[in-house]
Coordinates of C-alpha atoms in Angstrom, one line a residue:
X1 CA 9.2 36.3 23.5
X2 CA 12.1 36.0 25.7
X3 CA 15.1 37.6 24.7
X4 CA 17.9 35.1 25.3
X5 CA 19.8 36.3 22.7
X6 CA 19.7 32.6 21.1
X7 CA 18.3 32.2 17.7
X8 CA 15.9 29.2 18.6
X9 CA 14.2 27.0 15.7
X10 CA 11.2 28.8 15.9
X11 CA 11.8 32.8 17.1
X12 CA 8.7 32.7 19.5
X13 CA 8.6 29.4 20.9
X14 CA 9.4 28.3 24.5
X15 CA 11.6 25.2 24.9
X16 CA 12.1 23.4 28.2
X17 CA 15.3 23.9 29.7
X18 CA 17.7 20.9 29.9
X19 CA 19.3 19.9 32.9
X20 CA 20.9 16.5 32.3
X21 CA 20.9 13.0 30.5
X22 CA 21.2 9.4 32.0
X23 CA 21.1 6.6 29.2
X24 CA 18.2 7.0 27.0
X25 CA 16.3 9.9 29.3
X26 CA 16.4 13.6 29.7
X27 CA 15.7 15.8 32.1
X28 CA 14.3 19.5 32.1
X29 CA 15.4 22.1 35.2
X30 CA 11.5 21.2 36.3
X31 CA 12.4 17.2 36.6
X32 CA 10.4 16.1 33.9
X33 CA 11.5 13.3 32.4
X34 CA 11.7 12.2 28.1
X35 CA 12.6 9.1 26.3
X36 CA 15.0 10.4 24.0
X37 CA 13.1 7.9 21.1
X38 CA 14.9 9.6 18.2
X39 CA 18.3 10.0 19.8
X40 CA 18.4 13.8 19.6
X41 CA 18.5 14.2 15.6
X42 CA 19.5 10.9 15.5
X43 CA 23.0 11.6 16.4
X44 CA 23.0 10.3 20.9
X45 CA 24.1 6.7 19.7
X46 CA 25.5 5.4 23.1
X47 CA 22.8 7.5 25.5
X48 CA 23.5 10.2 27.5
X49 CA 26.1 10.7 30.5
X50 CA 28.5 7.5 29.4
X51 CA 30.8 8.3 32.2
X52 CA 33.8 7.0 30.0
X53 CA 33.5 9.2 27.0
X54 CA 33.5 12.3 30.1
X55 CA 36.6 10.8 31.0
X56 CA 38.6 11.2 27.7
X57 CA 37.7 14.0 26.9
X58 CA 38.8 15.2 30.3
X59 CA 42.0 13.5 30.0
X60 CA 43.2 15.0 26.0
X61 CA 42.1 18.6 27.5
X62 CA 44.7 17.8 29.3
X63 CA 47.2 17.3 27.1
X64 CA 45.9 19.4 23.9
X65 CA 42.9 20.2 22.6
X66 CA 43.7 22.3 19.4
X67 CA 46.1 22.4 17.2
X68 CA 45.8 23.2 13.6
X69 CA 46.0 20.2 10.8
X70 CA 48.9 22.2 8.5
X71 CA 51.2 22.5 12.0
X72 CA 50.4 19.1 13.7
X73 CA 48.5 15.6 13.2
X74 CA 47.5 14.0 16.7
X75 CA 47.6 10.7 17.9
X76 CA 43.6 10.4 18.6
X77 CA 43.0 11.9 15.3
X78 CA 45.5 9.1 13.5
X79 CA 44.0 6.2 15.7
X80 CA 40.4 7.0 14.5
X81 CA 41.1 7.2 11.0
X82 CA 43.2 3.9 11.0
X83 CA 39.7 2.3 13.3
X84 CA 37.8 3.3 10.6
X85 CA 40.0 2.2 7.5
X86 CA 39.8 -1.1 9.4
X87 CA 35.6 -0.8 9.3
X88 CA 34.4 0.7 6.0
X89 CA 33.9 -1.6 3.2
X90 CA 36.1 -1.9 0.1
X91 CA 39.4 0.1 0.1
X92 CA 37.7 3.6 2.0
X93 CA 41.0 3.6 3.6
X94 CA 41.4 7.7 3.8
X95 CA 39.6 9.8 6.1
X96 CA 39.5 14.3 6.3
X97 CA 37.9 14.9 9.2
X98 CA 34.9 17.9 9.8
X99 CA 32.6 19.1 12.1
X100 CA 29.1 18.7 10.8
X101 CA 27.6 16.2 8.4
X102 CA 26.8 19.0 5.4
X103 CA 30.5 19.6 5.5
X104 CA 31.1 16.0 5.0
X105 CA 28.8 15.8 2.0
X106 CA 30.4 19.3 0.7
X107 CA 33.6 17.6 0.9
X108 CA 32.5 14.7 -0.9
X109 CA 31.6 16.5 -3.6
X110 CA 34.7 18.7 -4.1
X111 CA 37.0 15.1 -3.7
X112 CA 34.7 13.8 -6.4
X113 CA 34.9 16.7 -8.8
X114 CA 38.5 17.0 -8.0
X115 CA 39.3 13.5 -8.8
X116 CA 38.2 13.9 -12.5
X117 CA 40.4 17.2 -12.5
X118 CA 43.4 15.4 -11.4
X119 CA 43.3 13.3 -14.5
X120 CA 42.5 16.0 -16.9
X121 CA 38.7 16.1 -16.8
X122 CA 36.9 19.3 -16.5
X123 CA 33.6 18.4 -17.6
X124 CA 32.8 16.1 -15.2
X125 CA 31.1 18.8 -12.4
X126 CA 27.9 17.3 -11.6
X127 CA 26.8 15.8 -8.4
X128 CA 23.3 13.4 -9.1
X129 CA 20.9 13.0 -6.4
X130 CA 17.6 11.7 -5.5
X131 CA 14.3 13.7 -5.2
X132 CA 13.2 13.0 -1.4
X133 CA 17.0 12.5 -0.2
X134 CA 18.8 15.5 2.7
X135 CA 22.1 16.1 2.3
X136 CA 22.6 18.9 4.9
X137 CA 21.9 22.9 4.7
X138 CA 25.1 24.6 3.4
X139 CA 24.6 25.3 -0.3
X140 CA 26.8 22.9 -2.0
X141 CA 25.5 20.2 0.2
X142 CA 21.4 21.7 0.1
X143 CA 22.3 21.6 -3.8
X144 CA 22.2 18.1 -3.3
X145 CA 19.6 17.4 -1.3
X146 CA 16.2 16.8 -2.7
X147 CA 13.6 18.3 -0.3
X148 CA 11.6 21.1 -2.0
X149 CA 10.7 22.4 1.4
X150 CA 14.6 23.0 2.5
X151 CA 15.6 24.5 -0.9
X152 CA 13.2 26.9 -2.0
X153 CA 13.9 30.2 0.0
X154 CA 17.5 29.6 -1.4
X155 CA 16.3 27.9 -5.2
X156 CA 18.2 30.6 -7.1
X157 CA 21.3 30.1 -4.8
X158 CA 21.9 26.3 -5.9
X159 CA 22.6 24.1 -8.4
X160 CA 19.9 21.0 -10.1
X161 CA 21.3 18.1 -8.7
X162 CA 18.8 15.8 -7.5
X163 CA 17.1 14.3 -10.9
X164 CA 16.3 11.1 -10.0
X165 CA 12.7 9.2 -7.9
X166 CA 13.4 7.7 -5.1
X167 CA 13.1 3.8 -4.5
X168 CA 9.8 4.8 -2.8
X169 CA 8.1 1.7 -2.6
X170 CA 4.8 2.8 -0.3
X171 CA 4.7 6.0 -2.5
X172 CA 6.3 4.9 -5.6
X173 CA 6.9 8.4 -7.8
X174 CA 6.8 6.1 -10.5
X175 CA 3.3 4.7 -10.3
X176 CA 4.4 1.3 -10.2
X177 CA 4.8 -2.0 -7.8
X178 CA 7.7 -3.9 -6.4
X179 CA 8.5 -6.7 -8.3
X180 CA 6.2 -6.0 -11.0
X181 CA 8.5 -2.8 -11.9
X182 CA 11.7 -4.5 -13.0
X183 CA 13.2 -1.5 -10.5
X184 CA 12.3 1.2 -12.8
X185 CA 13.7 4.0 -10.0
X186 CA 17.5 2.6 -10.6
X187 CA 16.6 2.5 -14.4
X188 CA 15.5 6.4 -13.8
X189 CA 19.1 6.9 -12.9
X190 CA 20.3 4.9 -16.0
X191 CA 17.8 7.9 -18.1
X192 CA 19.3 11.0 -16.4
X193 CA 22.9 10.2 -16.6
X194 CA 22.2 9.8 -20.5
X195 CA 20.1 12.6 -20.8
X196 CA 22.7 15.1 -18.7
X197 CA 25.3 13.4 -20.0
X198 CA 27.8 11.0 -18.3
X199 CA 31.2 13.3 -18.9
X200 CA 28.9 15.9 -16.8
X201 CA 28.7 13.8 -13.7
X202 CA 30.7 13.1 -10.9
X203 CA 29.6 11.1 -8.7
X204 CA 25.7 9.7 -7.5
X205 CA 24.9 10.8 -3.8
X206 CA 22.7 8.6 -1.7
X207 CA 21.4 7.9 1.7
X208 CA 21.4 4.1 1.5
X209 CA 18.3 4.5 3.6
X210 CA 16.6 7.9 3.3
X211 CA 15.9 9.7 6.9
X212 CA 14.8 12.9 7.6
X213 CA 13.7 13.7 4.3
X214 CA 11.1 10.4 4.1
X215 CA 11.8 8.7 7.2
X216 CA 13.3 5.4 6.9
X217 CA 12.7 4.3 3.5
X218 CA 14.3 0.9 2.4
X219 CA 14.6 0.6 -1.3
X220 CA 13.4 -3.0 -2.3
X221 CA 15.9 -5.5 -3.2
X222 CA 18.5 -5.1 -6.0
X223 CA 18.2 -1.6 -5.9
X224 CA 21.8 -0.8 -5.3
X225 CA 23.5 -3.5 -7.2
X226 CA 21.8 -2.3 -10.0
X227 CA 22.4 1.5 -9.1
X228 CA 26.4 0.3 -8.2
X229 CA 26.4 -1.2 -12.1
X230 CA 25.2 1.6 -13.7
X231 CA 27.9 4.0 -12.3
X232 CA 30.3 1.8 -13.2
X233 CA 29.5 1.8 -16.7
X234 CA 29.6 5.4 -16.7
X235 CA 32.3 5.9 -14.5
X236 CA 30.6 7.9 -12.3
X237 CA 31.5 7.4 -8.4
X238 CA 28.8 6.6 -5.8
X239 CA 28.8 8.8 -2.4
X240 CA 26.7 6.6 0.4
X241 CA 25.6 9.6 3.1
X242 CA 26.1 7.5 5.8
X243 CA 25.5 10.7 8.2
X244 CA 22.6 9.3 9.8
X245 CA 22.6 5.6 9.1
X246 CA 26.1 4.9 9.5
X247 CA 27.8 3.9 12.7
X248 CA 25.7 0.7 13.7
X249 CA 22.3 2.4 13.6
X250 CA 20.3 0.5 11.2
X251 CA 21.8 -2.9 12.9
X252 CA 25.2 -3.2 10.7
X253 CA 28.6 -0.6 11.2
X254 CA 27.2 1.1 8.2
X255 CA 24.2 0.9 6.0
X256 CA 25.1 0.5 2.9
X257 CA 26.6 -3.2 4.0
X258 CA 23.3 -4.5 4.2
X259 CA 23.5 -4.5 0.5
X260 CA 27.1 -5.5 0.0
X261 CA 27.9 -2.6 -2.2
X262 CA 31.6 -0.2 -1.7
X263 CA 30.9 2.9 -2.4
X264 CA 34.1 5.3 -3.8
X265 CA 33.3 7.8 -0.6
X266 CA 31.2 7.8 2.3
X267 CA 30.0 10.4 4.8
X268 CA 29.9 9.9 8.3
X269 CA 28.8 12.0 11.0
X270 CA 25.9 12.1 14.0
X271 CA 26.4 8.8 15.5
X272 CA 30.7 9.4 15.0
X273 CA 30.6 11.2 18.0
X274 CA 27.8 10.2 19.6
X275 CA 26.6 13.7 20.1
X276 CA 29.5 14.2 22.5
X277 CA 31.5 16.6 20.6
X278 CA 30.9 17.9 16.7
X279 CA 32.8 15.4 14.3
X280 CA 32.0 14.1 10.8
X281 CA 33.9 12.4 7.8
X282 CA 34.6 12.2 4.2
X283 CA 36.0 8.8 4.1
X284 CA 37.6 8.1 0.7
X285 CA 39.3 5.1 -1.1
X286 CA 42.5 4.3 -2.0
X287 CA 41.7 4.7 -5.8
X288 CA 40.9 8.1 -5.1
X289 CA 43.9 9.0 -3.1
X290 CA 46.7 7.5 -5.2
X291 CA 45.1 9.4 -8.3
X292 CA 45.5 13.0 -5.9
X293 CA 48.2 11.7 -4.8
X294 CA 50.4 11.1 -8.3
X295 CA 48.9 14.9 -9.2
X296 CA 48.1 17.7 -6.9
X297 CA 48.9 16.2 -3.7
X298 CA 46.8 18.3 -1.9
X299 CA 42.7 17.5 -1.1
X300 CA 41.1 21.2 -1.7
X301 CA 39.4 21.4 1.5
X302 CA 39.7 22.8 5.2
X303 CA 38.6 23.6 8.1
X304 CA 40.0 25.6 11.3
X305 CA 38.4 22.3 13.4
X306 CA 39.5 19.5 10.8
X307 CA 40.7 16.4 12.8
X308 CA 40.3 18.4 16.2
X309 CA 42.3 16.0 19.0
X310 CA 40.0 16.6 21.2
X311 CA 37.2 15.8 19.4
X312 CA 39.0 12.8 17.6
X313 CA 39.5 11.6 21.6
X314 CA 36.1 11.7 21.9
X315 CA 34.8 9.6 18.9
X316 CA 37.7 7.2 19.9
X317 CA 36.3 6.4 23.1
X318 CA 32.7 6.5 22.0
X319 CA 34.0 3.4 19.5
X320 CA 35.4 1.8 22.3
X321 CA 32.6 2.1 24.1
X322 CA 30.4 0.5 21.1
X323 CA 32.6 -2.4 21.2
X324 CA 32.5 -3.0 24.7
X325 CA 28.9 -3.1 24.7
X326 CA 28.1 -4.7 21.7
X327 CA 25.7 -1.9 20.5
X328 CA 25.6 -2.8 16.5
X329 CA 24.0 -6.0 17.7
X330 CA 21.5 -4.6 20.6
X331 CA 20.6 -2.1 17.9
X332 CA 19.7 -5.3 15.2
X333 CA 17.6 -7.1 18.1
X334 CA 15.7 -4.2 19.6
X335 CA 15.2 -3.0 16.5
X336 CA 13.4 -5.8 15.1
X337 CA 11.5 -5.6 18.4
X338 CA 10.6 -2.1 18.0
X339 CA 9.6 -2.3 14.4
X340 CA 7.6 -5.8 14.7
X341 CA 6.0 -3.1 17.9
X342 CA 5.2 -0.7 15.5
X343 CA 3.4 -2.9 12.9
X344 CA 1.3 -3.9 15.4
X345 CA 0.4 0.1 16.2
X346 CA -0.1 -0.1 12.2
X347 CA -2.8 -2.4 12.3
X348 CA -4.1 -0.7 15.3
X349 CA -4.6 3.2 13.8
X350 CA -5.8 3.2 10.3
X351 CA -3.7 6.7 9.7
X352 CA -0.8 4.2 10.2
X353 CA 0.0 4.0 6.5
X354 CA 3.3 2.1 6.6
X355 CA 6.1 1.1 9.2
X356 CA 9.5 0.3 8.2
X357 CA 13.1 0.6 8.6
X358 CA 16.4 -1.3 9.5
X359 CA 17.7 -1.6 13.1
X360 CA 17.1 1.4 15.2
X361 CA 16.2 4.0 12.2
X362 CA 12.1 3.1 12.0
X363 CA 9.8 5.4 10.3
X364 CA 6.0 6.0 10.8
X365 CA 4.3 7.2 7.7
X366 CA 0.9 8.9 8.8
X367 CA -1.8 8.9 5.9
X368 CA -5.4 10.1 5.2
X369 CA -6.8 7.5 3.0
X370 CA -4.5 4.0 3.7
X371 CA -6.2 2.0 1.0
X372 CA -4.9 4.8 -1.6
X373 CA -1.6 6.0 0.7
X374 CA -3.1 9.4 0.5
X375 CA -1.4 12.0 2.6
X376 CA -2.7 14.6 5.0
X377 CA -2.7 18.3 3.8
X378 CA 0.1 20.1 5.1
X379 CA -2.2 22.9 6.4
X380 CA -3.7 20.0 8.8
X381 CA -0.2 20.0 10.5
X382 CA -0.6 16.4 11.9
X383 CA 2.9 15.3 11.5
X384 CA 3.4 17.6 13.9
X385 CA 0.6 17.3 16.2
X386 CA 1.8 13.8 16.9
X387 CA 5.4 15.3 17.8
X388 CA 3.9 17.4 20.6
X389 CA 1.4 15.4 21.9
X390 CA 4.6 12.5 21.9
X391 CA 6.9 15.5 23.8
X392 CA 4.0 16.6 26.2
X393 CA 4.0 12.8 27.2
X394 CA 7.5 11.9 27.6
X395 CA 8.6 10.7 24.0
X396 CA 10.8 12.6 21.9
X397 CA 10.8 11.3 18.0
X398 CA 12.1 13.0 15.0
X399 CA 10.0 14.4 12.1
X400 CA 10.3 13.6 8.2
X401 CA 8.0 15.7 6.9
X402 CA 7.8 16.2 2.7
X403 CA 8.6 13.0 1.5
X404 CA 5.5 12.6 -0.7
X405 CA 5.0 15.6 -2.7
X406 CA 8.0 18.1 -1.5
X407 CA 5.2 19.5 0.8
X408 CA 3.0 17.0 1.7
X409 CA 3.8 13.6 3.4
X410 CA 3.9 13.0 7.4
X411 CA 6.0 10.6 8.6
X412 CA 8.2 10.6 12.0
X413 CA 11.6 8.8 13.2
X414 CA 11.6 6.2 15.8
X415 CA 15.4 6.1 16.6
X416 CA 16.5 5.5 20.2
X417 CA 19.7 5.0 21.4
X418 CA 21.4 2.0 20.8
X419 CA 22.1 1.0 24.3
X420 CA 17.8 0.6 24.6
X421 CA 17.0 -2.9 26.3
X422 CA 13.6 -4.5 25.5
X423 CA 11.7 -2.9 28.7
X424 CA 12.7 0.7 26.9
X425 CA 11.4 -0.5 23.7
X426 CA 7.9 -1.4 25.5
X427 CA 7.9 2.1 27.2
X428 CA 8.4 3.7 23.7
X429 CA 5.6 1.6 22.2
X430 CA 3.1 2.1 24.8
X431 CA 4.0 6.1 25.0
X432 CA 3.3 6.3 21.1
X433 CA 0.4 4.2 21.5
X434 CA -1.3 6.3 23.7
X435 CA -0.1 9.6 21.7
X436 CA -1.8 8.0 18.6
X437 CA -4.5 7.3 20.5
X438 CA -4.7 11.0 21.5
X439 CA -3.5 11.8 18.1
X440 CA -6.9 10.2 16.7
X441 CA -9.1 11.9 19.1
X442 CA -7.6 15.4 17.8
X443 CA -8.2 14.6 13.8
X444 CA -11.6 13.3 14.6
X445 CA -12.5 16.3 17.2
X446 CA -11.1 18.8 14.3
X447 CA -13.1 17.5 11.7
X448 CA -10.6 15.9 9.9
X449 CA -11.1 12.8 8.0
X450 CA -9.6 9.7 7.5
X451 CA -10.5 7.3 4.9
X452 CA -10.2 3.6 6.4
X453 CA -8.6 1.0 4.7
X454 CA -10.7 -1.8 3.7
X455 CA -9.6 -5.3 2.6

């Protein structure tokens, strides 16, 4: 092992050393060359080397680049929270600024709690979440998050939030089928706030379209009005994690307005910044605030970074830069390109379970037996298989790994930049094509099976 001195995802492993990014590519010190297909984790929104987001940056280093928030507020740091007020749905008109999407979720859940203080409600500490849902890794925001494989070294450290089945259509917890189920997951929700009682909880965290934790999954129609109503009848707020999907990815500015429904809070993070600087958000209504506001006056939360100018610069210009190019709208079309791509590799590989997604967030669920959506063991590691032999060929995607059990269930992120034009899309398409194609030759060399589908 070399010792760098860095602690590296895996201790022992050997990673390519970068050397520099142009648009959607990457380079190592060697000169080979990747398709960033999952935009990092999701987060390289605008590609790599955008000469103009360099530029501001280099021009508030300038001026300042820290100060902290109890001393001084900044004029990049106001403009971005006034750009979003003027974006989010509803009245999210308030924004405390972090530096990493679990802080933004943590947040979230201390404004939520402390809103019911402020008006004389203790009770109400509580934060429900879904089962297959990732919230981040710090403990209040791991607390959330329901992936058995991220929680259980710390189990004992946090709290039993997540009490609620996803809207899991391909591998419905429930045992059911869209329509036929009436939407029995939002009813689920409906069963757990009565059972825990509704003066124990908070607020209802969500990913309006699960990521890492399941990779894309799109609840059916409905869903969220219905979810919406029920938290309304027991006032209980609703906190969209817009960390990944938020900031044009899935096609829209934010996720959630696929479905019309305002949230009381929403996370932001990832796309934010484009990957150019650490940022995140805990954007928060006005109903909120002027409750705070007639009480405490202060939001109990902080950070040394919070609303950094120099990172606020950064995200300023990467919004700019959005506009300019009209990104949310290259990520709707090549998206639907991409995905109507993939469904083709889905009738092509019969360990293509199911393909789905919105905009440039598409997911590739990889099963043993289609006709029953039974997964692969985890011990056969092919989730994982498919990530390397994807990287050894010049395609970087993202993993999802758990969504079906806790343990079990591969699926991968296909989530390019949003700058992609259609010849990337075919380059991404025929890469994975061929990796599946190698990907097939490995399970059937190793002896593993796979059921075919029949109609």
């Amino acid at each position: 092992m070399d010792k760098t001195g860095i602690i590296k995802p895996v201790l022992d492993a050997s990673y390519p050393m970068i050397s520099h990014g142009k648009g959607i590519y990457l380079y190592d010190e060697k000169g080979n060359r990747y398709i960033d297909g999952s935009s990092g984790a999701v987060t390289a929104n605008i590609g790599h080397g955008v000469d103009e987001i360099a530029d501001a940056i280099h021009e508030q280093a300038k001026q300042v680049a820290f100060v902290y928030r109890s001393h001084f507020t900044s004029l990049p740091a106001e403009k971005l929270a006034k750009k979003l007020a003027s974006m989010t749905p509803g009245d999210l008109n308030w924004t405390f600024f972090v530096n990493s999407g679990s802080e933004a979720t943590e947040t979230a859940l201390k404004v939520a709690i402390q809103y019911f203080q402020e008006q004389g409600i203790y009770t109400k500490t509580k934060i429900l979440s879904r089962w297959t849902s990732y919230h981040g890794i710090t403990l209040g925001a791991l607390s959330m998050s329901g992936h058995h494989m991220r929680r259980e070294r710390f189990s004992e450290l946090l709290e039993d939030f997540p009490a609620v089945p996803a809207p899991y259509c391909y591998q419905c917890p429930l045992q059911n089928t869209y329509p036929g189920c009436r939407l029995k997951c939002a009813d689920e929700l409906e069963r757990a706030i009565e059972q825990i009682g509704p003066e124990n909880i908070a607020a209802f965290i969500f990913e309006p379209i699960i990521g890492a934790a399941g990779g894309a999954i799109v609840p059916p129609p409905g869903y969220y009005e219905k979810v919406k109503e029920i938290c309304d009848k027991y006032h209980i707020l609703t906190i969209a994690d817009e960390v990944m999907t938020g900031m044009g990815r899935t096609g829209k500015m934010f996720a959630i307005d696929h479905w019309g429904i305002e949230p009381d809070i929403m996370t932001l993070g990832k796309g934010l910044s484009a990957g150019y600087t650490p940022m995140a958000a805990t954007v928060v209504s006005d109903r909120i605030i002027n409750v705070i506001r007639k009480g405490s006056r202060v939001v109990m939360s902080g950070h040394t970074f919070s609303a950094n100018p120099l990172s606020a610069a950064a995200c300023c210009a990467v919004m700019e830069y959005m506009d300019q190019q009209n990104l949310v709208q290259n990520a709707d079309e090549q998206g639907e390109r991409l995905l109507n791509g993939l469904k083709e590799l889905e009738q092509k590989y019969s360990f293509v379970g199911n393909v789905r997604g919105k905009g440039l967030l598409c997911g590739l669920e990889l099963v043993n037996d289609a006709l029953n959506h039974a997964p692969f063991s985890v011990s056969d590691r092919v989730g994982e298989k498919l990530i390397s032999i994807c990287f050894n060929n010049g395609l970087i995607i993202y993993p999802a790994f758990g969504g079906v059990t806790g343990y079990e269930g591969d699926a991968v992120l296909i989530s390019p930049p949003l700058i992609v034009t259609s010849f990337q899309v075919y380059e991404i398409l025929r890469i994975l094509d061929e990796s599946l194609q190698e990907l097939m030759n490995h399970l059937v060399s190793s002896g593993i099976v796979i059921h075919r589908a029949t109609s």
